[in-house]
mmCIF file of C-alpha atoms in Angstrom:
data_model
loop_
_atom_site.group_PDB
_atom_site.id
_atom_site.type_symbol
_atom_site.label_atom_id
_atom_site.label_comp_id
_atom_site.label_asym_id
_atom_site.label_seq_id
_atom_site.Cartn_x
_atom_site.Cartn_y
_atom_site.Cartn_z
ATOM 1 C CA ALA P 267 -52.792 70.442 1.213
ATOM 2 C CA GLN P 268 -55.863 71.374 -0.723
ATOM 3 C CA SER P 269 -59.438 69.999 -0.674
ATOM 4 C CA VAL P 270 -62.905 70.944 -1.556
ATOM 5 C CA THR P 271 -66.211 70.069 0.059
ATOM 6 C CA GLN P 272 -69.448 70.333 -1.842
ATOM 7 C CA LEU P 273 -72.427 70.555 0.374
ATOM 8 C CA GLY P 274 -75.270 68.567 -0.953
ATOM 9 C CA SER P 275 -74.792 65.801 -3.439
ATOM 10 C CA HIS P 276 -78.227 66.548 -4.902
ATOM 11 C CA VAL P 277 -79.934 69.785 -5.600
ATOM 12 C CA SER P 278 -83.482 70.145 -7.096
ATOM 13 C CA VAL P 279 -84.936 73.352 -8.309
ATOM 14 C CA SER P 280 -87.937 74.397 -10.409
ATOM 15 C CA GLU P 281 -87.264 75.935 -13.809
ATOM 16 C CA GLY P 282 -86.916 79.643 -13.278
ATOM 17 C CA ALA P 283 -85.876 79.348 -9.545
ATOM 18 C CA LEU P 284 -82.523 80.425 -8.128
ATOM 19 C CA VAL P 285 -79.673 77.791 -8.398
ATOM 20 C CA LEU P 286 -77.226 77.654 -5.489
ATOM 21 C CA LEU P 287 -74.522 75.078 -5.291
ATOM 22 C CA ARG P 288 -72.249 75.221 -2.387
ATOM 23 C CA CYS P 289 -68.494 74.745 -2.239
ATOM 24 C CA ASN P 290 -66.064 75.209 0.636
ATOM 25 C CA TYR P 291 -62.389 74.964 0.177
ATOM 26 C CA SER P 292 -59.429 74.256 2.377
ATOM 27 C CA SER P 293 -55.944 75.433 1.351
ATOM 28 C CA SER P 294 -52.908 76.455 3.200
ATOM 29 C CA VAL P 295 -51.908 78.885 0.451
ATOM 30 C CA PRO P 296 -54.097 81.279 -1.630
ATOM 31 C CA PRO P 297 -56.216 79.162 -3.872
ATOM 32 C CA TYR P 298 -57.396 79.158 -7.455
ATOM 33 C CA LEU P 299 -60.943 77.817 -7.598
ATOM 34 C CA PHE P 300 -62.879 76.417 -10.476
ATOM 35 C CA TRP P 301 -66.478 75.192 -11.180
ATOM 36 C CA TYR P 302 -66.904 72.490 -13.895
ATOM 37 C CA VAL P 303 -70.071 71.042 -15.423
ATOM 38 C CA GLN P 304 -70.468 67.496 -16.624
ATOM 39 C CA TYR P 305 -73.324 66.451 -18.714
ATOM 40 C CA PRO P 306 -74.291 62.759 -19.010
ATOM 41 C CA ASN P 307 -71.523 60.654 -20.824
ATOM 42 C CA GLN P 308 -69.455 63.770 -21.402
ATOM 43 C CA GLY P 309 -66.271 65.286 -20.281
ATOM 44 C CA LEU P 310 -66.001 68.277 -17.845
ATOM 45 C CA GLN P 311 -66.481 71.680 -19.199
ATOM 46 C CA LEU P 312 -65.197 74.829 -17.440
ATOM 47 C CA LEU P 313 -67.960 77.119 -16.195
ATOM 48 C CA LEU P 314 -65.775 79.599 -14.425
ATOM 49 C CA LYS P 315 -62.672 80.295 -12.512
ATOM 50 C CA TYR P 316 -61.230 82.461 -9.773
ATOM 51 C CA THR P 317 -57.473 83.324 -10.135
ATOM 52 C CA SER P 318 -57.184 86.217 -7.660
ATOM 53 C CA ALA P 319 -58.667 89.054 -9.785
ATOM 54 C CA ALA P 320 -62.282 90.059 -9.101
ATOM 55 C CA THR P 321 -63.885 87.957 -6.297
ATOM 56 C CA LEU P 322 -67.225 87.882 -8.190
ATOM 57 C CA VAL P 323 -66.615 85.696 -11.240
ATOM 58 C CA LYS P 324 -68.966 85.367 -14.150
ATOM 59 C CA GLY P 325 -69.024 82.311 -16.312
ATOM 60 C CA ILE P 326 -70.835 80.810 -19.171
ATOM 61 C CA ASN P 327 -74.657 79.978 -19.343
ATOM 62 C CA GLY P 328 -75.382 82.675 -16.827
ATOM 63 C CA PHE P 329 -73.520 81.238 -13.880
ATOM 64 C CA GLU P 330 -71.460 83.196 -11.402
ATOM 65 C CA ALA P 331 -69.466 82.495 -8.303
ATOM 66 C CA GLU P 332 -68.174 84.726 -5.535
ATOM 67 C CA PHE P 333 -64.914 83.963 -3.638
ATOM 68 C CA LYS P 334 -65.302 84.682 0.064
ATOM 69 C CA LYS P 335 -62.038 84.260 1.817
ATOM 70 C CA SER P 336 -63.503 84.813 5.277
ATOM 71 C CA GLU P 337 -65.931 81.916 4.716
ATOM 72 C CA THR P 338 -63.566 79.848 2.582
ATOM 73 C CA SER P 339 -66.370 79.513 0.084
ATOM 74 C CA PHE P 340 -66.874 79.582 -3.612
ATOM 75 C CA HIS P 341 -70.548 79.014 -4.142
ATOM 76 C CA LEU P 342 -72.044 78.857 -7.624
ATOM 77 C CA THR P 343 -75.270 80.716 -8.465
ATOM 78 C CA LYS P 344 -77.611 81.348 -11.305
ATOM 79 C CA PRO P 345 -80.691 83.540 -10.985
ATOM 80 C CA SER P 346 -83.019 81.508 -13.051
ATOM 81 C CA ALA P 347 -82.726 77.776 -13.636
ATOM 82 C CA HIS P 348 -83.172 76.339 -17.118
ATOM 83 C CA MET P 349 -83.992 72.686 -18.018
ATOM 84 C CA SER P 350 -80.739 72.545 -19.810
ATOM 85 C CA ASP P 351 -78.765 73.328 -16.624
ATOM 86 C CA ALA P 352 -79.448 69.825 -15.421
ATOM 87 C CA ALA P 353 -76.134 68.167 -15.012
ATOM 88 C CA GLU P 354 -73.405 67.383 -12.388
ATOM 89 C CA TYR P 355 -71.314 70.240 -11.073
ATOM 90 C CA PHE P 356 -67.899 69.987 -9.609
ATOM 91 C CA CYS P 357 -65.951 72.471 -7.677
ATOM 92 C CA ALA P 358 -62.113 72.191 -7.805
ATOM 93 C CA VAL P 359 -59.116 73.900 -6.158
ATOM 94 C CA THR P 360 -55.447 74.328 -6.948
ATOM 95 C CA THR P 361 -52.956 76.773 -5.624
ATOM 96 C CA ARG P 362 -51.115 79.685 -7.025
ATOM 97 C CA GLY P 363 -47.806 78.627 -8.531
ATOM 98 C CA SER P 364 -49.223 75.136 -9.147
ATOM 99 C CA THR P 365 -50.090 73.651 -12.530
ATOM 100 C CA LEU P 366 -53.618 74.840 -13.125
ATOM 101 C CA GLY P 367 -54.796 71.664 -14.437
ATOM 102 C CA ARG P 368 -53.643 69.792 -11.352
ATOM 103 C CA LEU P 369 -56.884 69.967 -9.623
ATOM 104 C CA TYR P 370 -58.406 68.614 -6.412
ATOM 105 C CA PHE P 371 -62.065 67.995 -6.992
ATOM 106 C CA GLY P 372 -65.118 67.958 -4.848
ATOM 107 C CA ARG P 373 -67.526 65.018 -4.987
ATOM 108 C CA GLY P 374 -69.892 66.763 -7.159
ATOM 109 C CA THR P 375 -73.546 68.078 -6.874
ATOM 110 C CA GLN P 376 -76.177 66.651 -9.207
ATOM 111 C CA LEU P 377 -78.625 69.363 -10.202
ATOM 112 C CA THR P 378 -82.087 68.429 -11.214
ATOM 113 C CA VAL P 379 -84.375 71.016 -12.775
ATOM 114 C CA TRP P 380 -88.105 70.405 -12.640
ATOM 115 C CA PRO P 381 -90.438 71.912 -15.184
ATOM 116 C CA ASP X 1090 -63.137 72.659 -33.440
ATOM 117 C CA ALA X 1091 -60.258 71.851 -31.159
ATOM 118 C CA ARG X 1092 -60.962 69.114 -28.617
ATOM 119 C CA VAL X 1093 -59.230 66.417 -26.667
ATOM 120 C CA THR X 1094 -59.968 63.090 -28.241
ATOM 121 C CA GLN X 1095 -60.067 59.854 -26.381
ATOM 122 C CA THR X 1096 -60.277 56.309 -27.657
ATOM 123 C CA PRO X 1097 -61.917 54.009 -27.109
ATOM 124 C CA ARG X 1098 -65.041 55.565 -25.591
ATOM 125 C CA HIS X 1099 -66.100 52.396 -23.996
ATOM 126 C CA LYS X 1100 -64.091 49.296 -23.170
ATOM 127 C CA VAL X 1101 -65.221 45.963 -21.557
ATOM 128 C CA THR X 1102 -62.415 43.518 -20.682
ATOM 129 C CA GLU X 1103 -61.884 40.516 -18.657
ATOM 130 C CA MET X 1104 -59.774 40.571 -15.445
ATOM 131 C CA GLY X 1105 -56.092 39.981 -16.130
ATOM 132 C CA GLN X 1106 -56.121 41.555 -19.667
ATOM 133 C CA GLU X 1107 -54.072 44.478 -20.757
ATOM 134 C CA VAL X 1108 -56.027 47.694 -21.437
ATOM 135 C CA THR X 1109 -54.617 50.631 -23.404
ATOM 136 C CA MET X 1110 -56.426 53.923 -23.508
ATOM 137 C CA ARG X 1111 -55.407 56.673 -25.870
ATOM 138 C CA CYS X 1112 -55.590 60.417 -25.764
ATOM 139 C CA GLN X 1113 -54.885 62.911 -28.521
ATOM 140 C CA PRO X 1114 -54.388 66.341 -26.901
ATOM 141 C CA ILE X 1115 -55.420 69.613 -28.429
ATOM 142 C CA LEU X 1116 -52.718 70.554 -30.984
ATOM 143 C CA GLY X 1117 -50.125 72.840 -29.314
ATOM 144 C CA HIS X 1118 -51.037 71.888 -25.747
ATOM 145 C CA ASN X 1119 -47.954 70.922 -23.852
ATOM 146 C CA THR X 1120 -49.495 69.697 -20.652
ATOM 147 C CA VAL X 1121 -51.547 66.482 -20.447
ATOM 148 C CA PHE X 1122 -53.439 65.064 -17.531
ATOM 149 C CA TRP X 1123 -54.973 61.675 -16.694
ATOM 150 C CA TYR X 1124 -57.912 61.681 -14.261
ATOM 151 C CA ARG X 1125 -59.983 58.680 -13.004
ATOM 152 C CA GLN X 1126 -63.615 59.109 -11.958
ATOM 153 C CA THR X 1127 -65.392 56.491 -9.642
ATOM 154 C CA MET X 1128 -68.334 56.504 -7.603
ATOM 155 C CA MET X 1129 -66.213 55.792 -4.440
ATOM 156 C CA GLN X 1130 -63.267 58.169 -4.979
ATOM 157 C CA GLY X 1131 -64.819 60.759 -7.308
ATOM 158 C CA LEU X 1132 -62.408 62.530 -9.614
ATOM 159 C CA GLU X 1133 -58.696 61.916 -8.857
ATOM 160 C CA LEU X 1134 -55.502 62.798 -10.674
ATOM 161 C CA LEU X 1135 -53.510 59.764 -11.792
ATOM 162 C CA ALA X 1136 -50.628 61.518 -13.622
ATOM 163 C CA TYR X 1137 -49.646 64.440 -15.735
ATOM 164 C CA PHE X 1138 -46.950 65.415 -18.285
ATOM 165 C CA ARG X 1139 -45.437 68.519 -19.477
ATOM 166 C CA ASN X 1140 -43.639 68.553 -22.877
ATOM 167 C CA ARG X 1141 -44.004 64.718 -22.806
ATOM 168 C CA ALA X 1142 -42.009 64.313 -19.620
ATOM 169 C CA PRO X 1143 -43.919 62.959 -16.518
ATOM 170 C CA LEU X 1144 -44.232 65.563 -13.822
ATOM 171 C CA ASP X 1145 -46.389 63.719 -11.282
ATOM 172 C CA ASP X 1146 -47.614 60.177 -11.342
ATOM 173 C CA SER X 1147 -47.967 59.808 -7.593
ATOM 174 C CA GLY X 1148 -51.678 59.124 -7.976
ATOM 175 C CA MET X 1149 -51.194 56.145 -10.073
ATOM 176 C CA PRO X 1150 -50.708 52.521 -8.907
ATOM 177 C CA LYS X 1151 -47.254 51.773 -10.112
ATOM 178 C CA ASP X 1152 -47.487 48.017 -10.144
ATOM 179 C CA ARG X 1153 -50.118 47.839 -12.925
ATOM 180 C CA PHE X 1154 -50.557 51.332 -14.445
ATOM 181 C CA SER X 1155 -48.248 53.111 -16.801
ATOM 182 C CA ALA X 1156 -48.606 56.329 -18.651
ATOM 183 C CA GLU X 1157 -46.525 57.619 -21.561
ATOM 184 C CA MET X 1158 -46.369 60.160 -24.270
ATOM 185 C CA PRO X 1159 -44.787 58.689 -27.188
ATOM 186 C CA ASP X 1160 -45.069 61.943 -29.132
ATOM 187 C CA ALA X 1161 -46.689 65.147 -28.648
ATOM 188 C CA THR X 1162 -49.997 64.101 -30.371
ATOM 189 C CA LEU X 1163 -50.529 60.943 -28.272
ATOM 190 C CA ALA X 1164 -50.762 59.980 -24.693
ATOM 191 C CA THR X 1165 -51.432 56.440 -23.441
ATOM 192 C CA LEU X 1166 -52.566 54.999 -20.238
ATOM 193 C CA LYS X 1167 -51.982 51.182 -19.828
ATOM 194 C CA ILE X 1168 -53.323 48.875 -17.164
ATOM 195 C CA GLN X 1169 -51.680 45.420 -17.016
ATOM 196 C CA PRO X 1170 -53.176 43.261 -15.582
ATOM 197 C CA SER X 1171 -56.500 44.795 -15.239
ATOM 198 C CA GLU X 1172 -58.724 44.194 -12.068
ATOM 199 C CA PRO X 1173 -62.492 44.721 -11.475
ATOM 200 C CA ARG X 1174 -61.548 47.639 -9.120
ATOM 201 C CA ASP X 1175 -60.078 49.491 -12.136
ATOM 202 C CA SER X 1176 -63.606 49.899 -13.634
ATOM 203 C CA ALA X 1177 -64.029 53.758 -13.979
ATOM 204 C CA VAL X 1178 -64.234 56.512 -16.385
ATOM 205 C CA TYR X 1179 -60.772 57.795 -17.343
ATOM 206 C CA PHE X 1180 -60.440 61.297 -18.510
ATOM 207 C CA CYS X 1181 -57.609 62.816 -20.434
ATOM 208 C CA ALA X 1182 -57.244 66.635 -20.285
ATOM 209 C CA SER X 1183 -54.788 68.996 -21.902
ATOM 210 C CA ALA X 1184 -53.671 72.587 -21.377
ATOM 211 C CA PRO X 1185 -51.664 75.004 -23.473
ATOM 212 C CA THR X 1186 -49.277 75.644 -20.686
ATOM 213 C CA VAL X 1187 -48.990 74.745 -17.053
ATOM 214 C CA ASN X 1188 -50.465 78.131 -16.172
ATOM 215 C CA THR X 1189 -53.757 77.731 -18.065
ATOM 216 C CA GLU X 1190 -56.845 75.627 -17.271
ATOM 217 C CA ALA X 1191 -57.241 72.213 -18.755
ATOM 218 C CA PHE X 1192 -59.631 71.021 -21.525
ATOM 219 C CA PHE X 1193 -61.083 67.647 -20.890
ATOM 220 C CA GLY X 1194 -61.846 64.827 -23.271
ATOM 221 C CA GLN X 1195 -65.156 62.707 -23.211
ATOM 222 C CA GLY X 1196 -63.514 59.982 -21.298
ATOM 223 C CA THR X 1197 -63.047 56.218 -21.664
ATOM 224 C CA ARG X 1198 -65.502 54.164 -19.713
ATOM 225 C CA LEU X 1199 -63.638 51.021 -18.603
ATOM 226 C CA THR X 1200 -65.501 47.954 -17.272
ATOM 227 C CA VAL X 1201 -63.432 44.998 -16.054
ATOM 228 C CA VAL X 1202 -65.355 41.825 -15.444
#
C-alpha cells in the first residue's frame, strides 16, 4: 500500500523567502513521487517527478525536490518565493510497475505568499 | 494547445437527479482517469481506463456511479441518483500511455442540493 503525508496544511512565506513544503511517503515497494500544483478553480499541473533517476529533481517555476529514501521524504523547495506561487500543492505517490497516473495524493498544502 | 476538456465546468442539481459529466482526453492519449476532490477525503481515484477498457473502478460506488468510454475521444461519469454527499470537484486526466504521467482537466464542480 502507498500513502503520502503532507506536513502542514497551510504555509505562509514572504515574497523572496525560501519555500519548503514537506512530504513523507509510505510505500512497500520503490516509489515514484510527484508534486502537483493547483491554482484556484483549475486542474492539477505537474511541477516535477521522481522516477528513480537523479534524487534531486528540478521542475518548473524554479521548484525542486529531493528524494531521500532514508527519511522517506520528498520535500519541495524554492529558494525565493514569488507572489504567483500562491496555490495549493499536492504530493503524490505511485509505485514502479504501476500506471503512473494512478496516484495516491496527500491532503495538500496551501501556500500563501505575503508581499 | 493540447488539453483535457471537461464539461460542464459547474453543475447544480437536485438530489435524485441523474448527472453526467464528460471528458475529452488529449488526442492520442490511451489512458483516462477520473478523480474526485472533496474537503473530507481529498483527491481520490474513482476509476481509470486503458484503450477504453476499464482497468480499475474499485474507488467508485457501484450502486450509483458508472464510468464509460463510448469512444476514444469521450469519457463519461454518471451518477444516478445523485446525493448531497456527491458534491465535489470531479477531475478527468489522461496520459499517452500507462507509463507516463497524467494531464488533468479543469474539473467539474458538482453541487447536489
